[in-house]
Amino acid sequence: MADKIAANNEKKQKVLSLIQPSGTPTLGNYLGALKNWKDIAEQYDCAFGVADLHSITVRQEPAKLREQVRNMYALLLAINLDPEKNIIFIQSQVPTHAQLAWILNCYTQFGEMSRMTQFKDKSKTHTDNINVGLFAYPALMAADILLYQANFVPVGADQKQHLEITRDIAERFNGLYGPTFVVPEPLIMETGGKIMSLQEPTKKMSKSDSNPKSFISMLDKPDMVMRKFKSAVTDSDAKVEFKKGKDGVNNLMGIYSCCTGKTYDEITAEFEGKGYGDFKVAVAESVIEELRPVQESFEKIIKERAYLEDCMKNGAEIATKISQRTLDKVMKKIGFYQFKG
Ligand code: TRP
């Protein structure tokens, strides 16, 4: 008995996160989230996924979607997540997600879903396609999380409200049927911060920005990275220091600090008496070095089609097996018909 408890205590807590396959992630996505996944994977029992079911809430071109899912999966391997140690899966290949999402829809109120700010924002920008999936999106995300009994979910500010509704749904279900789901907590990242647009540094860096010079994609080639940093917006006082109002310089300092581990004071000292030209080149070089191993690994993995598909199949199989346990429990509690034999 004591042994069993000891073994249980040693059992790592679980973390789950998914990423949408909508285009190549930016340097902001990398420094703010993906870069941390490797560390998280070492500390926790993790499941990572490509959220392709979520991505069809806006129209996708079929061939492009397929390619983007493959690229995103390869990128997860390229950031050094180990498919032997973590579950890495594609959401649409694990049928329990859509199954539990339907069930959770029936335990979510129209009113609470209507308060989701992402839905409100997206229905303003996609006025021609305000579909029911876009509205019910958080119930699918709740299913993703609750199926794996995740203790923690690394979330950025934009997904916090969705995690809160997930907690509400889990607590409601547990209240009605007894303990069924672990109620997940947000995992707040200390590093990374928020990386801003290189052209309008008061706006978050975004891959859907109409100005490609405003963001660095994780797969941008070194000369492209250099060019984009050289044209980054700064200010006219030519001093590398972190100060209110110097949004462009602050952003570049944040990036440089993330990639080199240097503090703001060290950076200011390093560029004392030098112009922004030198600073921008140094920032670009640090980013190029940061992305180099990921890009090299990606180029290799994306060509190994059979290996990639093996990992996908394996990931889907394990994810299905684990998540099925939760789904079975839920279905039983609700009263869906169970065979006697
Ligand atoms: N909605 C998230 C996003 O757009 C992606 C996502 C889907 C997710 N399911 C999840 C994130 C579960 C964390 C946990 O960024």
PDB file of N, CA and C in Angstrom, residues 29-74:
ATOM      1  N   ASN A  29       5.016  33.529 -31.191  1.00  0.00           N
ATOM      2  CA  ASN A  29       4.467  32.237 -30.746  1.00  0.00           C
ATOM      3  C   ASN A  29       5.573  31.358 -30.174  1.00  0.00           C
ATOM      4  N   TYR A  30       6.753  31.443 -30.816  1.00  0.00           N
ATOM      5  CA  TYR A  30       7.863  30.597 -30.388  1.00  0.00           C
ATOM      6  C   TYR A  30       8.381  31.016 -29.007  1.00  0.00           C
ATOM      7  N   LEU A  31       8.740  32.298 -28.881  1.00  0.00           N
ATOM      8  CA  LEU A  31       9.316  32.746 -27.610  1.00  0.00           C
ATOM      9  C   LEU A  31       8.283  32.745 -26.483  1.00  0.00           C
ATOM     10  N   GLY A  32       7.025  33.013 -26.838  1.00  0.00           N
ATOM     11  CA  GLY A  32       5.985  33.099 -25.814  1.00  0.00           C
ATOM     12  C   GLY A  32       5.393  31.756 -25.414  1.00  0.00           C
ATOM     13  N   ALA A  33       5.478  30.762 -26.298  1.00  0.00           N
ATOM     14  CA  ALA A  33       4.828  29.491 -25.977  1.00  0.00           C
ATOM     15  C   ALA A  33       5.688  28.281 -26.336  1.00  0.00           C
ATOM     16  N   LEU A  34       5.905  28.069 -27.643  1.00  0.00           N
ATOM     17  CA  LEU A  34       6.527  26.815 -28.090  1.00  0.00           C
ATOM     18  C   LEU A  34       7.893  26.531 -27.461  1.00  0.00           C
ATOM     19  N   LYS A  35       8.669  27.592 -27.289  1.00  0.00           N
ATOM     20  CA  LYS A  35      10.007  27.401 -26.715  1.00  0.00           C
ATOM     21  C   LYS A  35       9.907  26.811 -25.301  1.00  0.00           C
ATOM     22  N   ASN A  36       8.841  27.174 -24.594  1.00  0.00           N
ATOM     23  CA  ASN A  36       8.659  26.653 -23.231  1.00  0.00           C
ATOM     24  C   ASN A  36       8.166  25.207 -23.201  1.00  0.00           C
ATOM     25  N   TRP A  37       7.577  24.773 -24.301  1.00  0.00           N
ATOM     26  CA  TRP A  37       6.987  23.432 -24.300  1.00  0.00           C
ATOM     27  C   TRP A  37       8.026  22.361 -24.023  1.00  0.00           C
ATOM     28  N   LYS A  38       9.231  22.597 -24.538  1.00  0.00           N
ATOM     29  CA  LYS A  38      10.299  21.619 -24.324  1.00  0.00           C
ATOM     30  C   LYS A  38      10.608  21.474 -22.822  1.00  0.00           C
ATOM     31  N   ASP A  39      10.694  22.619 -22.130  1.00  0.00           N
ATOM     32  CA  ASP A  39      10.948  22.580 -20.677  1.00  0.00           C
ATOM     33  C   ASP A  39       9.778  21.957 -19.932  1.00  0.00           C
ATOM     34  N   ILE A  40       8.581  22.330 -20.340  1.00  0.00           N
ATOM     35  CA  ILE A  40       7.379  21.775 -19.701  1.00  0.00           C
ATOM     36  C   ILE A  40       7.379  20.256 -19.859  1.00  0.00           C
ATOM     37  N   ALA A  41       7.775  19.823 -21.057  1.00  0.00           N
ATOM     38  CA  ALA A  41       7.769  18.386 -21.358  1.00  0.00           C
ATOM     39  C   ALA A  41       8.718  17.616 -20.445  1.00  0.00           C
ATOM     40  N   GLU A  42       9.743  18.313 -19.972  1.00  0.00           N
ATOM     41  CA  GLU A  42      10.671  17.629 -19.073  1.00  0.00           C
ATOM     42  C   GLU A  42      10.137  17.505 -17.651  1.00  0.00           C
ATOM     43  N   GLN A  43       9.283  18.432 -17.281  1.00  0.00           N
ATOM     44  CA  GLN A  43       8.766  18.436 -15.902  1.00  0.00           C
ATOM     45  C   GLN A  43       7.455  17.693 -15.721  1.00  0.00           C
ATOM     46  N   TYR A  44       6.663  17.651 -16.792  1.00  0.00           N
ATOM     47  CA  TYR A  44       5.318  17.106 -16.648  1.00  0.00           C
ATOM     48  C   TYR A  44       5.087  15.953 -17.628  1.00  0.00           C
ATOM     49  N   ASP A  45       3.974  15.289 -17.382  1.00  0.00           N
ATOM     50  CA  ASP A  45       3.492  14.274 -18.285  1.00  0.00           C
ATOM     51  C   ASP A  45       2.640  15.027 -19.313  1.00  0.00           C
ATOM     52  N   CYS A  46       3.086  15.071 -20.563  1.00  0.00           N
ATOM     53  CA  CYS A  46       2.460  16.022 -21.489  1.00  0.00           C
ATOM     54  C   CYS A  46       1.761  15.400 -22.691  1.00  0.00           C
ATOM     55  N   ALA A  47       0.723  16.081 -23.134  1.00  0.00           N
ATOM     56  CA  ALA A  47       0.107  15.779 -24.423  1.00  0.00           C
ATOM     57  C   ALA A  47       0.050  17.086 -25.210  1.00  0.00           C
ATOM     58  N   PHE A  48       0.540  17.030 -26.444  1.00  0.00           N
ATOM     59  CA  PHE A  48       0.523  18.201 -27.305  1.00  0.00           C
ATOM     60  C   PHE A  48      -0.217  17.849 -28.591  1.00  0.00           C
ATOM     61  N   GLY A  49      -0.987  18.797 -29.097  1.00  0.00           N
ATOM     62  CA  GLY A  49      -1.756  18.468 -30.286  1.00  0.00           C
ATOM     63  C   GLY A  49      -1.859  19.598 -31.287  1.00  0.00           C
ATOM     64  N   VAL A  50      -2.197  19.198 -32.512  1.00  0.00           N
ATOM     65  CA  VAL A  50      -2.472  20.154 -33.578  1.00  0.00           C
ATOM     66  C   VAL A  50      -3.995  20.284 -33.673  1.00  0.00           C
ATOM     67  N   ALA A  51      -4.499  21.477 -33.396  1.00  0.00           N
ATOM     68  CA  ALA A  51      -5.952  21.680 -33.277  1.00  0.00           C
ATOM     69  C   ALA A  51      -6.585  21.960 -34.635  1.00  0.00           C
ATOM     70  N   ASP A  52      -6.634  20.911 -35.477  1.00  0.00           N
ATOM     71  CA  ASP A  52      -7.200  21.137 -36.813  1.00  0.00           C
ATOM     72  C   ASP A  52      -8.720  21.228 -36.798  1.00  0.00           C
ATOM     73  N   LEU A  53      -9.370  20.608 -35.813  1.00  0.00           N
ATOM     74  CA  LEU A  53     -10.833  20.751 -35.737  1.00  0.00           C
ATOM     75  C   LEU A  53     -11.201  22.204 -35.435  1.00  0.00           C
ATOM     76  N   HIS A  54     -10.404  22.830 -34.589  1.00  0.00           N
ATOM     77  CA  HIS A  54     -10.662  24.241 -34.291  1.00  0.00           C
ATOM     78  C   HIS A  54     -10.450  25.112 -35.524  1.00  0.00           C
ATOM     79  N   SER A  55      -9.481  24.723 -36.354  1.00  0.00           N
ATOM     80  CA  SER A  55      -9.138  25.631 -37.453  1.00  0.00           C
ATOM     81  C   SER A  55     -10.226  25.697 -38.534  1.00  0.00           C
ATOM     82  N   ILE A  56     -11.127  24.702 -38.591  1.00  0.00           N
ATOM     83  CA  ILE A  56     -12.173  24.808 -39.627  1.00  0.00           C
ATOM     84  C   ILE A  56     -13.349  25.701 -39.208  1.00  0.00           C
ATOM     85  N   THR A  57     -13.231  26.353 -38.058  1.00  0.00           N
ATOM     86  CA  THR A  57     -14.256  27.351 -37.716  1.00  0.00           C
ATOM     87  C   THR A  57     -14.133  28.569 -38.637  1.00  0.00           C
ATOM     88  N   VAL A  58     -12.953  28.695 -39.299  1.00  0.00           N
ATOM     89  CA  VAL A  58     -12.883  29.627 -40.425  1.00  0.00           C
ATOM     90  C   VAL A  58     -12.527  28.797 -41.671  1.00  0.00           C
ATOM     91  N   ARG A  59     -12.941  29.242 -42.855  1.00  0.00           N
ATOM     92  CA  ARG A  59     -12.751  28.424 -44.065  1.00  0.00           C
ATOM     93  C   ARG A  59     -11.279  28.130 -44.330  1.00  0.00           C
ATOM     94  N   GLN A  60     -11.030  26.881 -44.709  1.00  0.00           N
ATOM     95  CA  GLN A  60      -9.661  26.467 -45.027  1.00  0.00           C
ATOM     96  C   GLN A  60      -9.667  25.825 -46.407  1.00  0.00           C
ATOM     97  N   GLU A  61      -8.602  26.047 -47.127  1.00  0.00           N
ATOM     98  CA  GLU A  61      -8.453  25.422 -48.436  1.00  0.00           C
ATOM     99  C   GLU A  61      -7.918  24.009 -48.184  1.00  0.00           C
ATOM    100  N   PRO A  62      -8.606  22.934 -48.681  1.00  0.00           N
ATOM    101  CA  PRO A  62      -8.240  21.568 -48.278  1.00  0.00           C
ATOM    102  C   PRO A  62      -6.756  21.198 -48.417  1.00  0.00           C
ATOM    103  N   ALA A  63      -6.163  21.446 -49.596  1.00  0.00           N
ATOM    104  CA  ALA A  63      -4.762  21.035 -49.774  1.00  0.00           C
ATOM    105  C   ALA A  63      -3.850  21.816 -48.822  1.00  0.00           C
ATOM    106  N   LYS A  64      -4.195  23.068 -48.620  1.00  0.00           N
ATOM    107  CA  LYS A  64      -3.379  23.915 -47.743  1.00  0.00           C
ATOM    108  C   LYS A  64      -3.507  23.464 -46.286  1.00  0.00           C
ATOM    109  N   LEU A  65      -4.721  23.089 -45.906  1.00  0.00           N
ATOM    110  CA  LEU A  65      -4.919  22.637 -44.528  1.00  0.00           C
ATOM    111  C   LEU A  65      -4.078  21.390 -44.259  1.00  0.00           C
ATOM    112  N   ARG A  66      -4.123  20.454 -45.209  1.00  0.00           N
ATOM    113  CA  ARG A  66      -3.339  19.219 -45.059  1.00  0.00           C
ATOM    114  C   ARG A  66      -1.858  19.538 -44.879  1.00  0.00           C
ATOM    115  N   GLU A  67      -1.383  20.450 -45.722  1.00  0.00           N
ATOM    116  CA  GLU A  67       0.036  20.799 -45.652  1.00  0.00           C
ATOM    117  C   GLU A  67       0.381  21.488 -44.326  1.00  0.00           C
ATOM    118  N   GLN A  68      -0.510  22.369 -43.904  1.00  0.00           N
ATOM    119  CA  GLN A  68      -0.233  23.110 -42.667  1.00  0.00           C
ATOM    120  C   GLN A  68      -0.257  22.205 -41.442  1.00  0.00           C
ATOM    121  N   VAL A  69      -1.118  21.194 -41.472  1.00  0.00           N
ATOM    122  CA  VAL A  69      -1.177  20.255 -40.347  1.00  0.00           C
ATOM    123  C   VAL A  69       0.130  19.451 -40.301  1.00  0.00           C
ATOM    124  N   ARG A  70       0.581  19.011 -41.474  1.00  0.00           N
ATOM    125  CA  ARG A  70       1.829  18.251 -41.532  1.00  0.00           C
ATOM    126  C   ARG A  70       3.000  19.116 -41.059  1.00  0.00           C
ATOM    127  N   ASN A  71       3.032  20.374 -41.544  1.00  0.00           N
ATOM    128  CA  ASN A  71       4.112  21.271 -41.136  1.00  0.00           C
ATOM    129  C   ASN A  71       4.086  21.537 -39.639  1.00  0.00           C
ATOM    130  N   MET A  72       2.887  21.740 -39.102  1.00  0.00           N
ATOM    131  CA  MET A  72       2.812  22.048 -37.669  1.00  0.00           C
ATOM    132  C   MET A  72       3.256  20.849 -36.855  1.00  0.00           C
ATOM    133  N   TYR A  73       2.864  19.673 -37.300  1.00  0.00           N
ATOM    134  CA  TYR A  73       3.269  18.464 -36.575  1.00  0.00           C
ATOM    135  C   TYR A  73       4.806  18.324 -36.612  1.00  0.00           C
ATOM    136  N   ALA A  74       5.366  18.545 -37.810  1.00  0.00           N
ATOM    137  CA  ALA A  74       6.832  18.439 -37.951  1.00  0.00           C
ATOM    138  C   ALA A  74       7.533  19.486 -37.093  1.00  0.00           C
TER     139      ALA A  74
END
